[in-house]
Tab-separated table of C-alpha atoms in Angstrom:
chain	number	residue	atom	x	y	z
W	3	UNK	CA	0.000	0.000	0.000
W	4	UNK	CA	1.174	3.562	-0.971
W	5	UNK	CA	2.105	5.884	1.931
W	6	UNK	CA	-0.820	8.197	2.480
W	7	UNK	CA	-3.521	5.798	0.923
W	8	UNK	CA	-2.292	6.959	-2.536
W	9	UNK	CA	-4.085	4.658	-4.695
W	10	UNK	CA	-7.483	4.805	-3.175
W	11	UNK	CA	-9.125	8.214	-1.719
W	12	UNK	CA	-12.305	6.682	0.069
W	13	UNK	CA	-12.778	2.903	1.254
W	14	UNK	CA	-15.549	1.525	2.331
W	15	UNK	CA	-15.573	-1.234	4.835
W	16	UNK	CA	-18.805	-3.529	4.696
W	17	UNK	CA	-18.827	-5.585	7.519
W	18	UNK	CA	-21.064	-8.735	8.185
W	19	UNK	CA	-22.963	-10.248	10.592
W	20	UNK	CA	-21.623	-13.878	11.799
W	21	UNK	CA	-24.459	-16.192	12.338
W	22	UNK	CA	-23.217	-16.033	16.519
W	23	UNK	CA	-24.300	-11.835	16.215
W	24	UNK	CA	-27.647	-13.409	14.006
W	25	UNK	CA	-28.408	-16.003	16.302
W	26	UNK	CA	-27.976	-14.565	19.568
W	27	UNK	CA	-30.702	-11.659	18.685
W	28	UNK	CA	-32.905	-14.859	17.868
W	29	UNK	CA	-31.844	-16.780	21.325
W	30	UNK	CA	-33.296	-13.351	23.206
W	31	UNK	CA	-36.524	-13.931	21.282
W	32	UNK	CA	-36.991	-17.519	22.511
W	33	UNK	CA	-36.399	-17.962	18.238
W	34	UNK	CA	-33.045	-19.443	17.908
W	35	UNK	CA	-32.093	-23.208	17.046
W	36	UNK	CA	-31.817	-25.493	20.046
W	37	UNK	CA	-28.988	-27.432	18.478
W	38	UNK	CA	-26.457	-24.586	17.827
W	39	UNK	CA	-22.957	-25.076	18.673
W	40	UNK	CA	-22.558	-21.863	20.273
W	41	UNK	CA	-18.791	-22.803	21.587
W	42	UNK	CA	-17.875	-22.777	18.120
W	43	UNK	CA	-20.064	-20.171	16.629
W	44	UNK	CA	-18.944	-17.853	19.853
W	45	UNK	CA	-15.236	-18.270	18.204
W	46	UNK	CA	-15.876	-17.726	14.878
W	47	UNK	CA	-17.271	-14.339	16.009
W	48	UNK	CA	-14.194	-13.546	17.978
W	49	UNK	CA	-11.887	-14.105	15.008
W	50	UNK	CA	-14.319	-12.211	12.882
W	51	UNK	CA	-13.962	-9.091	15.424
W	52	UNK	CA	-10.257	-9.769	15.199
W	53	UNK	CA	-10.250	-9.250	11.637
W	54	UNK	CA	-12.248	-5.911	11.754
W	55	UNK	CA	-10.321	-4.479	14.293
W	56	UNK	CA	-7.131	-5.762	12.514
W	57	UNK	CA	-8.257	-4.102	8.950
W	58	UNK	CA	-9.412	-0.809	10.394
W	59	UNK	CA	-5.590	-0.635	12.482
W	60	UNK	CA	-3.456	-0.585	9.705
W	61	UNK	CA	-5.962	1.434	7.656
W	62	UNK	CA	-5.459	3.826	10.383
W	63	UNK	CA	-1.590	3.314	10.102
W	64	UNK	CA	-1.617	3.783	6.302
W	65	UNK	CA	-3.660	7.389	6.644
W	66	UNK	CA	-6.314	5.678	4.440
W	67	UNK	CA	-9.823	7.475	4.651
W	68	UNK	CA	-12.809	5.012	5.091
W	69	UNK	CA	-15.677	4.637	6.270
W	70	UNK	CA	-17.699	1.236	7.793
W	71	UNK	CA	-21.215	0.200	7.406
W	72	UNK	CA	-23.213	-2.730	8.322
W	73	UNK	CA	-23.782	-5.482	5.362
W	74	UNK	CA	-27.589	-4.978	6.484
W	75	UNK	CA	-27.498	-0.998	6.297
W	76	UNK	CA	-26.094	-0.922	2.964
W	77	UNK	CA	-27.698	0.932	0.132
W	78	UNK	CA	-26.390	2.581	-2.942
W	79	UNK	CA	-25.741	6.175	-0.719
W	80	UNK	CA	-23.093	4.354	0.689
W	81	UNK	CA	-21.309	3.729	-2.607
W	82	UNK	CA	-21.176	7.674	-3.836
W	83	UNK	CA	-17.818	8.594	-4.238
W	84	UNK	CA	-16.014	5.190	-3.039
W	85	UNK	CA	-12.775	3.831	-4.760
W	86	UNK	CA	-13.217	0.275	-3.526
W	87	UNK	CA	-15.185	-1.504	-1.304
W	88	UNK	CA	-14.005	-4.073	1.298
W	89	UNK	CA	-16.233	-6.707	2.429
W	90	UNK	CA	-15.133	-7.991	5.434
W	91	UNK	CA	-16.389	-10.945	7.787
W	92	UNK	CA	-19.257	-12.931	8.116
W	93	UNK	CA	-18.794	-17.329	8.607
């Protein structure tokens, strides 16, 4: 990556929901599977938080301007004026 974000003037960062995020709003409805192996899901979800915080670090580091949104809060506003868009996370 160029010093100063050279290549790229505005990133955008879609991150997803893991099915642990997905399935623990369902678990507080009394909706969620009974045979989930949370353990595991639970760990995908940390690595997947990992990752984010990761990305958005050396983003930081590399004076890159970006912005985030939520894969479920994206619409075509987001997309105005973006070099590249990053899709990050999810199982």
């Amino acid at each position: 990556m160029a010093s100063g974000g050279a290549f790229f003037r505005r990133l955008l960062v879609v991150i997803k929901q893991t099915a642990f995020e997905e399935y623990s709003q369902l678990k507080l409805r009394g909706q969620a599977p009974k045979a989930l192996r949370w353990k595991r899901l639970e760990s995908r979800y940390l690595s997947h938080k990992e990752c984010v915080e990761n990305l958005l670090t050396i983003l930081k580091a590399n004076n890159v301007a970006f912005s985030c949104v939520n894969r479920v809060e994206l619409d075509r506003q987001h997309l105005a004026d973006v070099d590249l868009v990053v899709a990050v996370g999810g199982d």
